[in-house]
Short mmCIF file of C-alpha atoms in Angstrom, two decimals:
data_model
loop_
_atom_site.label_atom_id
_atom_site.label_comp_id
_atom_site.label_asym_id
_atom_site.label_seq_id
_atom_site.Cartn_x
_atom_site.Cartn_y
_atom_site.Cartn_z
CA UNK S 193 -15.75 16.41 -1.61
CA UNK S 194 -13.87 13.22 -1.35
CA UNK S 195 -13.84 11.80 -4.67
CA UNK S 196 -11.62 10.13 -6.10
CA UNK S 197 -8.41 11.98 -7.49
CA UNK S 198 -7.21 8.72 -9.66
CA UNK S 199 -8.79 5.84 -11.68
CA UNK S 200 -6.87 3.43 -13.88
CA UNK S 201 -7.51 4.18 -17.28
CA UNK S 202 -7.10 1.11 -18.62
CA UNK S 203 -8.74 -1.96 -16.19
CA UNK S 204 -10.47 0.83 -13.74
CA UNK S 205 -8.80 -1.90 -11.32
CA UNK S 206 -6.00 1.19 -9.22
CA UNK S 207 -5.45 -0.75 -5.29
CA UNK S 208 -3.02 -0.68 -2.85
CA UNK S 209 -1.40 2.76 -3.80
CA UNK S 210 2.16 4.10 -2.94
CA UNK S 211 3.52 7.89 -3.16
CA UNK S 212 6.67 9.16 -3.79
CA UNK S 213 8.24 12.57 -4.37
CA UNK S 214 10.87 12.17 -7.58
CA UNK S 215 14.10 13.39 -6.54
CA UNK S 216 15.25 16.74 -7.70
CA UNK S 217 11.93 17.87 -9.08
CA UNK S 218 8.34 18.83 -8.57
CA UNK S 219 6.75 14.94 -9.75
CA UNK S 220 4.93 13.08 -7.23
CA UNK S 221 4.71 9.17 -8.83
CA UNK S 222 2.11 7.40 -7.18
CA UNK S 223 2.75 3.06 -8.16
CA UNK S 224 -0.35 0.49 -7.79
CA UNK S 225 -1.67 -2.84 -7.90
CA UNK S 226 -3.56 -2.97 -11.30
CA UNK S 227 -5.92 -5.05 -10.68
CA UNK S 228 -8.28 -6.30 -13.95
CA UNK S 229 -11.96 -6.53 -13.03
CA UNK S 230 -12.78 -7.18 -16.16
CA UNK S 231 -10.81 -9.99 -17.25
CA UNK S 232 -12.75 -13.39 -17.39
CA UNK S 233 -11.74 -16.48 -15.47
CA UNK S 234 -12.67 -18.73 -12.20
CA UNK S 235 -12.84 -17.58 -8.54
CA UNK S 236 -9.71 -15.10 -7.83
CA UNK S 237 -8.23 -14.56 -11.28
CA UNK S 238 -9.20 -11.00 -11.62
CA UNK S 239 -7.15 -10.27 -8.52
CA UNK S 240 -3.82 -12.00 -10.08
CA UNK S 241 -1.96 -11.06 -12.80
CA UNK S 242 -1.75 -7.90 -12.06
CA UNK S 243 1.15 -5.00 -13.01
CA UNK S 244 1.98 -2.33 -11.24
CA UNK S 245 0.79 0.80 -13.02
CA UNK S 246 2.12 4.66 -12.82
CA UNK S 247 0.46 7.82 -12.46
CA UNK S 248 2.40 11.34 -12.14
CA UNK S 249 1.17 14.85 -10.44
CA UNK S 250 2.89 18.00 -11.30
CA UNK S 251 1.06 19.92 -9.12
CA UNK S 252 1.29 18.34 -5.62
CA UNK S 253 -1.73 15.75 -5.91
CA UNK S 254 -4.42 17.87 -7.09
CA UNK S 255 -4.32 15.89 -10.66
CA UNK S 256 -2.55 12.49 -11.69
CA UNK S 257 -1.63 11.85 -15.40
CA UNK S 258 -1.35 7.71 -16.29
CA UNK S 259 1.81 6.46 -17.06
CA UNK S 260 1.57 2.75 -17.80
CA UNK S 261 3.04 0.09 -16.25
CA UNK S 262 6.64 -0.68 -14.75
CA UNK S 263 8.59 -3.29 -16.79
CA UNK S 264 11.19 -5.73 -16.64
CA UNK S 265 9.98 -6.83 -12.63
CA UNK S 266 9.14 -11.17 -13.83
CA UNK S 267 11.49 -13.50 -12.50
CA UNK S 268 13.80 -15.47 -13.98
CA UNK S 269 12.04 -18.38 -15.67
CA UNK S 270 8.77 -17.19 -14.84
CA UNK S 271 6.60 -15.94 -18.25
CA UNK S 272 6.87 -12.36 -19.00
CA UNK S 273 3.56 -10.39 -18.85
CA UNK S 274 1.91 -13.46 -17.38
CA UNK S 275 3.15 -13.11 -13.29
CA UNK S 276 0.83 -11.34 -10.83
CA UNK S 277 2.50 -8.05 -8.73
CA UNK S 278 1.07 -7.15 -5.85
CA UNK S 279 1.16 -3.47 -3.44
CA UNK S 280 4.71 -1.65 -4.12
CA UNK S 281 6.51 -0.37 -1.25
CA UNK S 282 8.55 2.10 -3.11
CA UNK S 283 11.32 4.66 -0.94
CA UNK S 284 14.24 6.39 -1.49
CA UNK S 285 17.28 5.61 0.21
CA UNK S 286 20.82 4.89 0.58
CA UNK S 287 21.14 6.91 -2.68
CA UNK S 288 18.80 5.17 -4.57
CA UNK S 289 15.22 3.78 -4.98
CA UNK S 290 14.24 0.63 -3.86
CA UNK S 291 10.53 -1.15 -4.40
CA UNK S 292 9.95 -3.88 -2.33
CA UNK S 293 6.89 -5.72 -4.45
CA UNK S 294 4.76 -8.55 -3.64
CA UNK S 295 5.16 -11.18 -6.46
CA UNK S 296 3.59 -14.42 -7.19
CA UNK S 297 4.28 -17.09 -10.14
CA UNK S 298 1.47 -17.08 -12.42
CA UNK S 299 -1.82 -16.09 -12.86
CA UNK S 300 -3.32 -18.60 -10.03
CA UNK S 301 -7.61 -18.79 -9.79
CA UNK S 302 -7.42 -19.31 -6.02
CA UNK S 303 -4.89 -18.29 -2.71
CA UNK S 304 -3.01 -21.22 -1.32
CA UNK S 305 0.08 -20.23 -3.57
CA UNK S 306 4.14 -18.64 -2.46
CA UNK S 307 4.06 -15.09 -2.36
CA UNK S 308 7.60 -13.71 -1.79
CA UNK S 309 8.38 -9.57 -1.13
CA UNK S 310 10.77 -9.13 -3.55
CA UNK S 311 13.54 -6.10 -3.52
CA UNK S 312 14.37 -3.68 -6.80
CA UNK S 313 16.48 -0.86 -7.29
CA UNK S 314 16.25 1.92 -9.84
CA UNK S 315 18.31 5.46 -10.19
CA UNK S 316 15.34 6.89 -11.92
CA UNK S 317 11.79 5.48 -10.91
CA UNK S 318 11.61 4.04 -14.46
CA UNK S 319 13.86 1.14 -15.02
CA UNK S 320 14.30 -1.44 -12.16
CA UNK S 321 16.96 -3.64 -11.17
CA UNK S 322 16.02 -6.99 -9.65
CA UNK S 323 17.93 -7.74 -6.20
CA UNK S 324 15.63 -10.64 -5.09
CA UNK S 325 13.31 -11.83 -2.54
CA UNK S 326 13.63 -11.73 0.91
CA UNK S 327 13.53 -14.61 3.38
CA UNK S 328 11.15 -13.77 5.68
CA UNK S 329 9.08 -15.29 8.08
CA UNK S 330 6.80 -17.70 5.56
CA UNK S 331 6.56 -18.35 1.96
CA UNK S 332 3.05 -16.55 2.09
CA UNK S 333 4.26 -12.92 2.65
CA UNK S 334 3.29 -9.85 0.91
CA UNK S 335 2.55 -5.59 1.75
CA UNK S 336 5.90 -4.48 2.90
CA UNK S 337 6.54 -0.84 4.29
CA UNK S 338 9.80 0.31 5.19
CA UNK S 339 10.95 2.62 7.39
CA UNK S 340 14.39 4.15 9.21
CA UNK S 341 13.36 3.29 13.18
CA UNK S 342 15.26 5.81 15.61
CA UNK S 343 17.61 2.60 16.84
CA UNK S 344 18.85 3.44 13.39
CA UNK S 345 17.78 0.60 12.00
CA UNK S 346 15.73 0.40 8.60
CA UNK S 347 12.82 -1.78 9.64
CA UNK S 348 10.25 -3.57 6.95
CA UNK S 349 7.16 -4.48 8.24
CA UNK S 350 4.32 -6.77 6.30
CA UNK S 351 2.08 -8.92 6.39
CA UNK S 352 2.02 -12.85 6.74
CA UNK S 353 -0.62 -14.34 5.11
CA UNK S 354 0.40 -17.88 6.73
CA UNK S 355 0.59 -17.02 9.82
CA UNK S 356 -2.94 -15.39 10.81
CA UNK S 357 -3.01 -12.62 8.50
CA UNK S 358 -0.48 -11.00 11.21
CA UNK S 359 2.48 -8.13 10.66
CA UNK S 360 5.89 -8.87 11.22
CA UNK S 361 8.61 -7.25 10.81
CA UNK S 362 12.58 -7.64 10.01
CA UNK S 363 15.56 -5.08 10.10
CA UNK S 364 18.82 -4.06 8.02
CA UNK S 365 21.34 -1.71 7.94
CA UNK S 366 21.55 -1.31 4.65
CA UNK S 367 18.13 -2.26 2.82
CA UNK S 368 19.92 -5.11 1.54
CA UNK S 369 20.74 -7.84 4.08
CA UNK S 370 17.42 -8.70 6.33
CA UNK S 371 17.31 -10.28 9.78
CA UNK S 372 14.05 -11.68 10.78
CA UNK S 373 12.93 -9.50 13.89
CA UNK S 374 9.27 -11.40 14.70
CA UNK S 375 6.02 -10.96 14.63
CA UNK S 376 4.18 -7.31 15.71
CA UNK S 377 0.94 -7.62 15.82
CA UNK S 378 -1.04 -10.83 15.88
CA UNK S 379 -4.22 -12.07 13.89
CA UNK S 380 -6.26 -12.10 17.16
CA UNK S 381 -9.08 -10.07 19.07
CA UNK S 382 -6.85 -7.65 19.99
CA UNK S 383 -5.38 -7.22 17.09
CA UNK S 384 -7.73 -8.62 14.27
CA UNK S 385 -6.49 -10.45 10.52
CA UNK S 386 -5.12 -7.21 8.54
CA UNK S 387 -3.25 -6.89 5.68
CA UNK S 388 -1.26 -3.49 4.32
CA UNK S 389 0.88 -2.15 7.41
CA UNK S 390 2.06 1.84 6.74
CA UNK S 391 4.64 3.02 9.55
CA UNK S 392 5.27 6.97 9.68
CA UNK S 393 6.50 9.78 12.38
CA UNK S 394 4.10 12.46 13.28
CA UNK S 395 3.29 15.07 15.55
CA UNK S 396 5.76 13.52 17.98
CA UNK S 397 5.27 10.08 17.69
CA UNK S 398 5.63 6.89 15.26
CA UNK S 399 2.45 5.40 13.71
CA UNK S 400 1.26 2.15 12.65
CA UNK S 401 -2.21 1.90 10.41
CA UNK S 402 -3.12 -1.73 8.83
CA UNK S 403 -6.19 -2.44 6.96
CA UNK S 404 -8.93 -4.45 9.17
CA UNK S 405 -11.02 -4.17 6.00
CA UNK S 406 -13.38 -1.89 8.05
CA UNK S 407 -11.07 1.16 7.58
CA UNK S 408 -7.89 1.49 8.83
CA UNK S 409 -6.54 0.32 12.78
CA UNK S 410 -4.54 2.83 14.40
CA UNK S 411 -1.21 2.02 16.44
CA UNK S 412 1.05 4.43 18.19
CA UNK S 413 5.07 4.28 19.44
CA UNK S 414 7.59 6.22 20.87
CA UNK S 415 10.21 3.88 19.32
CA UNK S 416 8.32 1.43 16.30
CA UNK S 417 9.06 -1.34 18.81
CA UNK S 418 5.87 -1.28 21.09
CA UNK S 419 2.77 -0.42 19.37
CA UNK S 420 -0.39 1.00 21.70
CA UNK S 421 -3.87 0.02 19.96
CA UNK S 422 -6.04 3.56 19.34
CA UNK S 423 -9.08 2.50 17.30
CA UNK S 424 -9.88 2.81 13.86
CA UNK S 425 -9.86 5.85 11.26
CA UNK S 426 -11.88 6.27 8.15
CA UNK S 427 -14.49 3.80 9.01
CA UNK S 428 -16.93 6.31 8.35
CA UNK S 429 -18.20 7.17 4.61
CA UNK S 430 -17.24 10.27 3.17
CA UNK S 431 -19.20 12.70 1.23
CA UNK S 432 -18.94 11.95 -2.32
CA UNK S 433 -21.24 9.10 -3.56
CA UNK S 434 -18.02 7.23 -4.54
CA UNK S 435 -16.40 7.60 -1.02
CA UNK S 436 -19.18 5.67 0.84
CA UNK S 437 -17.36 2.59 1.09
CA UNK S 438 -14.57 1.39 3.78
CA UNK S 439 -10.93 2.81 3.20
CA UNK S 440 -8.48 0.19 2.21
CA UNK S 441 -4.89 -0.29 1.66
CA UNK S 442 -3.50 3.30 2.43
CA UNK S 443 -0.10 4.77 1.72
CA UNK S 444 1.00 7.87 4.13
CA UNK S 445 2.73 11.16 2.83
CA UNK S 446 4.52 14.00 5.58
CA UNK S 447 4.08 17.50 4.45
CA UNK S 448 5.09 19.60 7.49
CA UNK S 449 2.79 19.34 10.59
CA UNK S 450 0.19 17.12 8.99
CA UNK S 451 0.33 14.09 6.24
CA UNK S 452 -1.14 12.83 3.34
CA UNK S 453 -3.10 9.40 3.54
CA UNK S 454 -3.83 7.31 0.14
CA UNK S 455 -6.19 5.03 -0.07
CA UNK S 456 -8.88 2.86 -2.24
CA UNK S 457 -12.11 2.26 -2.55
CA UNK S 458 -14.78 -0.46 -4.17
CA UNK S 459 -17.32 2.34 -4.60
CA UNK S 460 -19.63 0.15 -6.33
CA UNK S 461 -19.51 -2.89 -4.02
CA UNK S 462 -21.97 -3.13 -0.99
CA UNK S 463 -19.10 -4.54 1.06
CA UNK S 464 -21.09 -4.66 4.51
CA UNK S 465 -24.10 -6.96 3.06
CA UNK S 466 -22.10 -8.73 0.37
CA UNK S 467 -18.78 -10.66 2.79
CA UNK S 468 -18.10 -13.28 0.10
CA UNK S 469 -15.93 -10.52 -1.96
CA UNK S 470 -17.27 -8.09 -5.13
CA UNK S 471 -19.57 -10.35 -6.88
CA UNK S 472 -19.56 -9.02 -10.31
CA UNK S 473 -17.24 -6.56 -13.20
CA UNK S 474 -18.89 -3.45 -11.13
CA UNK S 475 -18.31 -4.14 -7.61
CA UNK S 476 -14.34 -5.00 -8.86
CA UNK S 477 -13.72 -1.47 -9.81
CA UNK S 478 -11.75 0.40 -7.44
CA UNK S 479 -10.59 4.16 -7.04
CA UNK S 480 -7.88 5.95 -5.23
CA UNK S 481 -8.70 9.03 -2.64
CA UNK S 482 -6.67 11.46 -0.58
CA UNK S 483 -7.69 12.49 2.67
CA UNK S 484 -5.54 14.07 5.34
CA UNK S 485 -4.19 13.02 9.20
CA UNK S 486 -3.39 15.16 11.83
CA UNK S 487 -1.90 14.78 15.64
CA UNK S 488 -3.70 16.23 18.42
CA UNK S 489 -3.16 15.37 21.88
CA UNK S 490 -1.57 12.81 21.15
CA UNK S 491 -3.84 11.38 19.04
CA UNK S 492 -4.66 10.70 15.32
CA UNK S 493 -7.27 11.83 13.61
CA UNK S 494 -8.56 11.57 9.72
CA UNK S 495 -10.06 14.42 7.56
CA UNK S 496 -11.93 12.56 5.06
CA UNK S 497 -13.58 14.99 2.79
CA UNK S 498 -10.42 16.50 0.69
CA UNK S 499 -12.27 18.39 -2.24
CA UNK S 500 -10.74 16.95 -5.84
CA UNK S 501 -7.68 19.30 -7.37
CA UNK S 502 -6.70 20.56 -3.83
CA UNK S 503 -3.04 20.83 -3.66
CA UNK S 504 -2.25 18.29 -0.58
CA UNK S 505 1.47 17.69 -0.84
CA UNK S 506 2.60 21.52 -1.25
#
């Protein structure tokens, strides 16, 4: 019960995870940060340089087969291979996908660096066209999530790291010209620093989860303008011995009445006793679980223990 359904293969490092349904078929492509535990190098450097790695399900999340890493997303000028990407907002619309992808310059050792969101297109999920980044409300921005809003309006929401560790938000009509909209929920007591905003429609209302980095805050709207604070879901460890830790970073999938949430773990870091961040190769390693949200009365509620191989998105 609860474990996880996906490690990376390669740097055991899968964060920050994303699902999508591939047009016209039966593939569900999940995109991630991959971080690199492992690698050596000062203070933060495991946490930069990072791809974005692929897995696949052909059978509606009950197993995930590795599919590398996306290519071809460096900027001009900047070295290939040796940029960091950061939590993929991938969607498809307008006739096309679209990835909206944290990216910084370089492999940096510490934080106080630009981070842009920066917009792709692809017809395919595999090759990716480079549009740009967005001008948004700082030069230290990064987690987008997009969504249509009922004004009509596609609406991106993420989170500035310069401002408070706060979500914002900006609209378009078209996914490809952005107006600033202003700033959603603020780094304070009532609404503590978060990262990682997810926006989705369910059981009757619009929903708004961000990572407090003690599971995930809760926020409810009948029009993804005005949020209402509910509390906090997956807090609480789940069964497996490698879902004990706090759920982080969590993408959100509709099937029918209920949805899909995505998360990660540090299953090997004691996160409550040890604040200052994972301090060694073990505590880095991360994993990806599924568990599942329903609506009632209004409110939102998580079902953390999902066994392994059940099929969640049929």
């Amino acid at each position: 019960m609860s474990a996880p359904v996906f490690r990376d293969p390669i740097e055991d490092g899968a964060a920050d995870p994303t699902v999508i349904r591939k047009e016209g078929t039966n593939e569900w492509w999940m995109f991630y940060t991959n971080r690199r535990p492992g690698v050596e190098g000062p203070k933060f450097t495991w946490i930069h340089g990072s791809p974005i790695g692929v897995a696949v399900s052909r059978d509606d999340g009950a197993s995930w087969e590795y599919r590398g890493t996306v290519q071809g997303l460096d900027a001009p000028g900047d070295v290939p291979g040796g940029n960091t990407h950061w939590a993929p907002e991938v969607i498809f619309a307008e006739g096309q996908y679209h990835m909206f992808l944290s990216y910084i310059s370089g492999i940096p050792d510490h934080w106080g660096v630009p981070r842009t969101i920066t917009h792709f297109t692809s017809p395919d999920l595999e090759s990716w066209t480079r549009v740009g980044p967005l001008a948004l409300s700082s030069a230290n921005v990064i987690d987008a999530c997009v969504f249509k809003s009922p004004d009509g309006l596609w609406r991106l929401w993420y989170k500035d790291e310069g401002q408070g560790s706060s979500t914002w938000s900006a609209t378009s009509t078209d996914m490809f010209d952005w107006t600033l909209e202003g700033q959603v929920l603020a780094g304070s007591p009532d609404a503590p620093p978060h990262e990682g905003p997810n926006v989705f429609a369910l059981g009757g209302y619009y929903w708004l989860i961000v990572d407090e980095w003690r599971g995930q805050a809760v926020y409810r709207s009948d029009d993804t303008r005005s949020w209402a604070r509910q509390g906090i879901v997956a807090g609480e460890p789940g069964v497996d011995a490698m879902d004990r830790r706090f759920a982080r970073h969590a993408d959100v999938v509709i099937v029918g009445d209920r949805a899909v949430m995505y998360y990660f773990t540090h299953p090997e870091w004691d996160e409550a006793s040890q604040t200052a961040g994972p301090p060694d190769v073990a505590a880095r390693r991360t994993a990806v679980h599924q568990g599942v949200l329903r609506v009632v009365d209004g409110v939102l509620g998580f079902e953390r223990d999902v066994p392994v191989g059940a099929e969640v998105l049929a």
